[in-house]
Amino acid sequence: MKYQVAIIGGGPAGYTAAEAAGKAGLSVVLFEKQSLGGVCLNEGCIPTKTLLYSAKTYDAARHASKYAVSVTEVSFDLPKIIARKQKVVRKLVLGVKGKLTAHGVNIVQGEAAIIDKNTVQCGGETYECENLILCTGSETFIPPIPGTDSVPFWTHRDALDNKELPASLAIIGGGVIGIEFASFFSSLGVQVTVIEMLDEILGGMDKELSALLRAEYAKRGIKFMLSTKVVSIAEASSGEGQPQVQINYENAEGTGAVLADKLLMSVGRRPVTKGFGLENLDLRKMERGNICVNERMQASVPGVYVCGDLTGFSLLAHTAVREAEVAVHTILGKEDAMSYRAIPGVVYTNPEIAGVGQTEEALQIKGIHYRVVKLPMAYSGRFVAENEGVNGVCKLLISDDETILGAHVLGNPASEIITLAGMAIELKLTTTEWKKIIFPHPTVSEIFKEAL
């Protein structure tokens, strides 16, 4: 069987590339060993946001009196929340499959193995291709902490499917995944402790806004232990004889331990580089093992393209989608190039936090001069109308030539308005040019216009 394009991995990068290539009239085969949609659709972006929306709705009902609305006997049903999450995932997976089928993509379920750049084997069959696109994604990284081989713990996958709430939950890792789960379980009444080795949560996000978000959740009862290293975990028992996990740690104050009913391991992800014959291509790699690509997503071997987490640039679904578009455009001979200037990052807590472009910390390391414009979200009338008693911040980082270097927002709906700032950064708009754009009134996005 011969194809113009063979794609390994059916996540956001893989299914985007397959759809785009199929739509352009190319013959395409897509290999996926698990479920279409990859981690993002099946056990990441979509299911976590579905759970978080249920928690947000529950929070809104509990605090409805702030908006002069009476709601009595507010409760939630965790098994039904999980069931709804599964329904949403199934619906979207079927949608992806339908779009691929409509564009003539041959979907092969199974574990693909690369023989060479023009040959892939799967399920006893051999497939030949002119172009090979690698979109193998990433996997949960489990750190070599003593005790992980014998003490039960959750990964994000277990937390997504759990139908019984623990009384207490310890989370190792204060990154995006850890903080989103901390938000979800805390909203449902679980006592949450977050243990983070760095001096602030959400590494890579704006530190000032991350600290404000942490302070907000600390007021809601989440305990944060920063600059704290976990040295081992062990099984323990509560006073009632129930099994617990003991997390032993060390920090500047000395050593100690946290006891919790459940432990969620959330220290990050790493690209999948083994198990599909990558070594047979002899591609040039970065120091940490990520595959080197140029701005057109081409690897060092002609005819091989790499998109998504395997490049190591940005382990985000929306980055992978754009990389896939660039790869297919390159195959089709269309002029295109990947830009990482304005990749938005969002944490779907309540309130949300989002950022795009440079952070202050990154600019300081690079020695780039900038000025800060910072406004309370209360400068937006829409924000005040919809966020009673809630504070937020909008921060813009502006260069000497008045172009926007970075934008960071704490407050709902940060995830929906951050793209406006991303466009200004990508297009290198000056503050004067951006201010000429007419924003609808009243909208929360007007906060950017107020800040300029």
Short mmCIF file of N, CA and C in Angstrom, two decimals, residues 51-137:
data_model
loop_
_atom_site.label_atom_id
_atom_site.label_comp_id
_atom_site.label_asym_id
_atom_site.label_seq_id
_atom_site.Cartn_x
_atom_site.Cartn_y
_atom_site.Cartn_z
N LEU A 51 -14.47 18.56 33.52
CA LEU A 51 -14.57 18.45 34.98
C LEU A 51 -14.51 19.83 35.64
N LEU A 52 -13.59 20.65 35.17
CA LEU A 52 -13.44 21.97 35.77
C LEU A 52 -14.69 22.84 35.57
N TYR A 53 -15.37 22.64 34.46
CA TYR A 53 -16.60 23.43 34.25
C TYR A 53 -17.69 22.99 35.22
N SER A 54 -17.75 21.69 35.49
CA SER A 54 -18.71 21.22 36.50
C SER A 54 -18.40 21.84 37.86
N ALA A 55 -17.11 21.87 38.21
CA ALA A 55 -16.71 22.46 39.49
C ALA A 55 -17.01 23.96 39.52
N LYS A 56 -16.78 24.63 38.39
CA LYS A 56 -17.06 26.06 38.30
C LYS A 56 -18.55 26.34 38.45
N THR A 57 -19.37 25.49 37.84
CA THR A 57 -20.83 25.64 37.96
C THR A 57 -21.28 25.43 39.40
N TYR A 58 -20.67 24.45 40.06
CA TYR A 58 -20.98 24.19 41.47
C TYR A 58 -20.59 25.39 42.33
N ASP A 59 -19.40 25.94 42.06
CA ASP A 59 -18.96 27.14 42.79
C ASP A 59 -19.94 28.29 42.59
N ALA A 60 -20.37 28.47 41.33
CA ALA A 60 -21.29 29.57 41.02
C ALA A 60 -22.61 29.41 41.76
N ALA A 61 -23.10 28.18 41.84
CA ALA A 61 -24.36 27.93 42.53
C ALA A 61 -24.22 28.19 44.03
N ARG A 62 -23.09 27.80 44.60
CA ARG A 62 -22.88 28.00 46.04
C ARG A 62 -22.79 29.48 46.40
N HIS A 63 -22.30 30.28 45.45
CA HIS A 63 -22.10 31.70 45.73
C HIS A 63 -23.10 32.57 44.97
N ALA A 64 -24.21 31.99 44.57
CA ALA A 64 -25.20 32.72 43.77
C ALA A 64 -25.79 33.91 44.51
N SER A 65 -25.79 33.87 45.83
CA SER A 65 -26.37 34.97 46.61
C SER A 65 -25.66 36.30 46.36
N LYS A 66 -24.39 36.24 45.92
CA LYS A 66 -23.67 37.47 45.60
C LYS A 66 -24.33 38.22 44.45
N TYR A 67 -25.10 37.48 43.66
CA TYR A 67 -25.76 38.08 42.50
C TYR A 67 -27.28 38.15 42.71
N ALA A 68 -27.68 38.14 43.99
CA ALA A 68 -29.09 38.25 44.36
C ALA A 68 -29.93 37.09 43.85
N VAL A 69 -29.31 35.91 43.77
CA VAL A 69 -30.02 34.70 43.35
C VAL A 69 -29.94 33.69 44.49
N SER A 70 -31.09 33.11 44.84
CA SER A 70 -31.13 32.12 45.92
C SER A 70 -31.12 30.71 45.35
N VAL A 71 -30.17 29.92 45.79
CA VAL A 71 -30.10 28.52 45.39
C VAL A 71 -30.02 27.68 46.66
N THR A 72 -30.97 26.79 46.81
CA THR A 72 -30.99 25.97 48.02
C THR A 72 -30.50 24.55 47.73
N GLU A 73 -29.93 23.94 48.75
CA GLU A 73 -29.48 22.54 48.68
C GLU A 73 -28.61 22.27 47.45
N VAL A 74 -27.54 23.03 47.34
CA VAL A 74 -26.59 22.82 46.24
C VAL A 74 -25.78 21.56 46.50
N SER A 75 -25.69 20.71 45.51
CA SER A 75 -24.91 19.47 45.66
C SER A 75 -24.36 19.07 44.30
N PHE A 76 -23.52 18.06 44.30
CA PHE A 76 -22.98 17.54 43.05
C PHE A 76 -22.98 16.02 43.10
N ASP A 77 -22.88 15.40 41.94
CA ASP A 77 -22.86 13.95 41.82
C ASP A 77 -21.60 13.58 41.03
N LEU A 78 -20.54 13.17 41.73
CA LEU A 78 -19.27 12.92 41.07
C LEU A 78 -19.35 11.85 39.99
N PRO A 79 -20.01 10.70 40.22
CA PRO A 79 -20.10 9.72 39.13
C PRO A 79 -20.76 10.29 37.87
N LYS A 80 -21.76 11.17 38.06
CA LYS A 80 -22.40 11.78 36.90
C LYS A 80 -21.49 12.80 36.23
N ILE A 81 -20.66 13.49 37.03
CA ILE A 81 -19.68 14.41 36.45
C ILE A 81 -18.70 13.63 35.57
N ILE A 82 -18.25 12.48 36.08
CA ILE A 82 -17.32 11.64 35.32
C ILE A 82 -18.01 11.09 34.07
N ALA A 83 -19.28 10.68 34.21
CA ALA A 83 -20.02 10.14 33.06
C ALA A 83 -20.19 11.20 31.98
N ARG A 84 -20.47 12.43 32.38
CA ARG A 84 -20.61 13.52 31.40
C ARG A 84 -19.28 13.75 30.69
N LYS A 85 -18.19 13.72 31.44
CA LYS A 85 -16.87 13.88 30.84
C LYS A 85 -16.64 12.83 29.76
N GLN A 86 -17.00 11.59 30.07
CA GLN A 86 -16.81 10.51 29.10
C GLN A 86 -17.68 10.69 27.87
N LYS A 87 -18.90 11.21 28.08
CA LYS A 87 -19.80 11.45 26.96
C LYS A 87 -19.24 12.54 26.03
N VAL A 88 -18.71 13.59 26.63
CA VAL A 88 -18.11 14.67 25.85
C VAL A 88 -16.95 14.15 25.02
N VAL A 89 -16.08 13.35 25.64
CA VAL A 89 -14.93 12.80 24.94
C VAL A 89 -15.37 11.92 23.79
N ARG A 90 -16.33 11.02 24.04
CA ARG A 90 -16.81 10.13 22.97
C ARG A 90 -17.34 10.92 21.79
N LYS A 91 -18.11 11.95 22.08
CA LYS A 91 -18.70 12.77 21.02
C LYS A 91 -17.63 13.43 20.16
N LEU A 92 -16.61 13.96 20.80
CA LEU A 92 -15.56 14.66 20.06
C LEU A 92 -14.66 13.70 19.30
N VAL A 93 -14.39 12.53 19.86
CA VAL A 93 -13.60 11.52 19.16
C VAL A 93 -14.31 11.08 17.89
N LEU A 94 -15.61 10.86 18.00
CA LEU A 94 -16.39 10.48 16.82
C LEU A 94 -16.37 11.60 15.78
N GLY A 95 -16.37 12.85 16.27
CA GLY A 95 -16.31 13.99 15.35
C GLY A 95 -15.01 14.03 14.59
N VAL A 96 -13.89 13.77 15.27
CA VAL A 96 -12.59 13.73 14.61
C VAL A 96 -12.55 12.62 13.58
N LYS A 97 -13.03 11.44 13.97
CA LYS A 97 -13.04 10.30 13.05
C LYS A 97 -13.87 10.59 11.81
N GLY A 98 -15.03 11.24 12.02
CA GLY A 98 -15.91 11.57 10.90
C GLY A 98 -15.25 12.52 9.92
N LYS A 99 -14.54 13.53 10.42
CA LYS A 99 -13.88 14.49 9.55
C LYS A 99 -12.76 13.83 8.75
N LEU A 100 -11.99 12.96 9.41
CA LEU A 100 -10.90 12.28 8.71
C LEU A 100 -11.44 11.36 7.63
N THR A 101 -12.47 10.62 7.97
CA THR A 101 -13.08 9.69 7.00
C THR A 101 -13.62 10.47 5.81
N ALA A 102 -14.23 11.62 6.08
CA ALA A 102 -14.82 12.43 5.01
C ALA A 102 -13.76 12.92 4.03
N HIS A 103 -12.52 13.05 4.49
CA HIS A 103 -11.45 13.51 3.61
C HIS A 103 -10.57 12.37 3.11
N GLY A 104 -11.05 11.15 3.26
CA GLY A 104 -10.38 10.00 2.65
C GLY A 104 -9.17 9.49 3.39
N VAL A 105 -9.02 9.83 4.64
CA VAL A 105 -7.86 9.36 5.41
C VAL A 105 -8.07 7.90 5.82
N ASN A 106 -7.08 7.08 5.59
CA ASN A 106 -7.13 5.67 6.03
C ASN A 106 -6.60 5.62 7.46
N ILE A 107 -7.49 5.33 8.41
CA ILE A 107 -7.11 5.27 9.82
C ILE A 107 -6.77 3.82 10.17
N VAL A 108 -5.54 3.60 10.61
CA VAL A 108 -5.08 2.25 10.96
C VAL A 108 -4.88 2.20 12.47
N GLN A 109 -5.63 1.33 13.12
CA GLN A 109 -5.51 1.17 14.58
C GLN A 109 -4.42 0.16 14.88
N GLY A 110 -3.40 0.61 15.57
CA GLY A 110 -2.32 -0.30 15.91
C GLY A 110 -1.03 0.43 16.14
N GLU A 111 -0.02 -0.31 16.58
CA GLU A 111 1.28 0.27 16.90
C GLU A 111 2.17 0.24 15.66
N ALA A 112 2.47 1.42 15.15
CA ALA A 112 3.29 1.52 13.95
C ALA A 112 4.77 1.38 14.28
N ALA A 113 5.52 0.86 13.31
CA ALA A 113 6.97 0.72 13.47
C ALA A 113 7.64 1.23 12.21
N ILE A 114 8.55 2.19 12.38
CA ILE A 114 9.26 2.76 11.25
C ILE A 114 10.39 1.83 10.82
N ILE A 115 10.39 1.48 9.55
CA ILE A 115 11.48 0.68 8.99
C ILE A 115 12.53 1.62 8.40
N ASP A 116 12.08 2.54 7.59
CA ASP A 116 12.92 3.63 7.10
C ASP A 116 11.99 4.80 6.78
N LYS A 117 12.51 5.86 6.21
CA LYS A 117 11.71 7.07 6.03
C LYS A 117 10.55 6.89 5.06
N ASN A 118 10.59 5.83 4.29
CA ASN A 118 9.52 5.58 3.32
C ASN A 118 8.72 4.32 3.60
N THR A 119 8.97 3.69 4.75
CA THR A 119 8.32 2.42 5.04
C THR A 119 7.90 2.33 6.51
N VAL A 120 6.63 1.99 6.71
CA VAL A 120 6.08 1.81 8.05
C VAL A 120 5.34 0.48 8.10
N GLN A 121 5.53 -0.26 9.17
CA GLN A 121 4.81 -1.51 9.35
C GLN A 121 3.83 -1.39 10.51
N CYS A 122 2.67 -2.05 10.36
CA CYS A 122 1.68 -2.04 11.43
C CYS A 122 0.73 -3.21 11.23
N GLY A 123 0.56 -4.02 12.27
CA GLY A 123 -0.37 -5.14 12.21
C GLY A 123 -0.05 -6.15 11.13
N GLY A 124 1.23 -6.34 10.85
CA GLY A 124 1.62 -7.32 9.85
C GLY A 124 1.58 -6.79 8.42
N GLU A 125 1.15 -5.55 8.24
CA GLU A 125 1.09 -4.94 6.92
C GLU A 125 2.23 -3.94 6.75
N THR A 126 2.64 -3.75 5.50
CA THR A 126 3.69 -2.79 5.18
C THR A 126 3.09 -1.64 4.38
N TYR A 127 3.42 -0.41 4.80
CA TYR A 127 2.89 0.78 4.14
C TYR A 127 4.06 1.62 3.63
N GLU A 128 3.98 2.00 2.36
CA GLU A 128 5.03 2.85 1.78
C GLU A 128 4.51 4.29 1.70
N CYS A 129 5.42 5.24 1.87
CA CYS A 129 5.00 6.64 1.85
C CYS A 129 6.07 7.53 1.24
N GLU A 130 5.64 8.64 0.69
CA GLU A 130 6.57 9.64 0.15
C GLU A 130 7.01 10.60 1.25
N ASN A 131 6.09 10.90 2.16
CA ASN A 131 6.37 11.81 3.27
C ASN A 131 5.92 11.17 4.58
N LEU A 132 6.74 11.34 5.61
CA LEU A 132 6.43 10.76 6.91
C LEU A 132 6.35 11.89 7.95
N ILE A 133 5.21 11.96 8.66
CA ILE A 133 5.04 12.98 9.70
C ILE A 133 4.94 12.29 11.06
N LEU A 134 5.81 12.66 11.96
CA LEU A 134 5.85 12.05 13.29
C LEU A 134 5.14 12.95 14.30
N CYS A 135 4.11 12.43 14.92
CA CYS A 135 3.30 13.18 15.89
C CYS A 135 2.99 12.29 17.09
N THR A 136 4.02 11.78 17.73
CA THR A 136 3.84 10.76 18.76
C THR A 136 3.48 11.30 20.14
N GLY A 137 3.49 12.63 20.31
CA GLY A 137 3.00 13.20 21.57
C GLY A 137 3.95 13.02 22.74
#
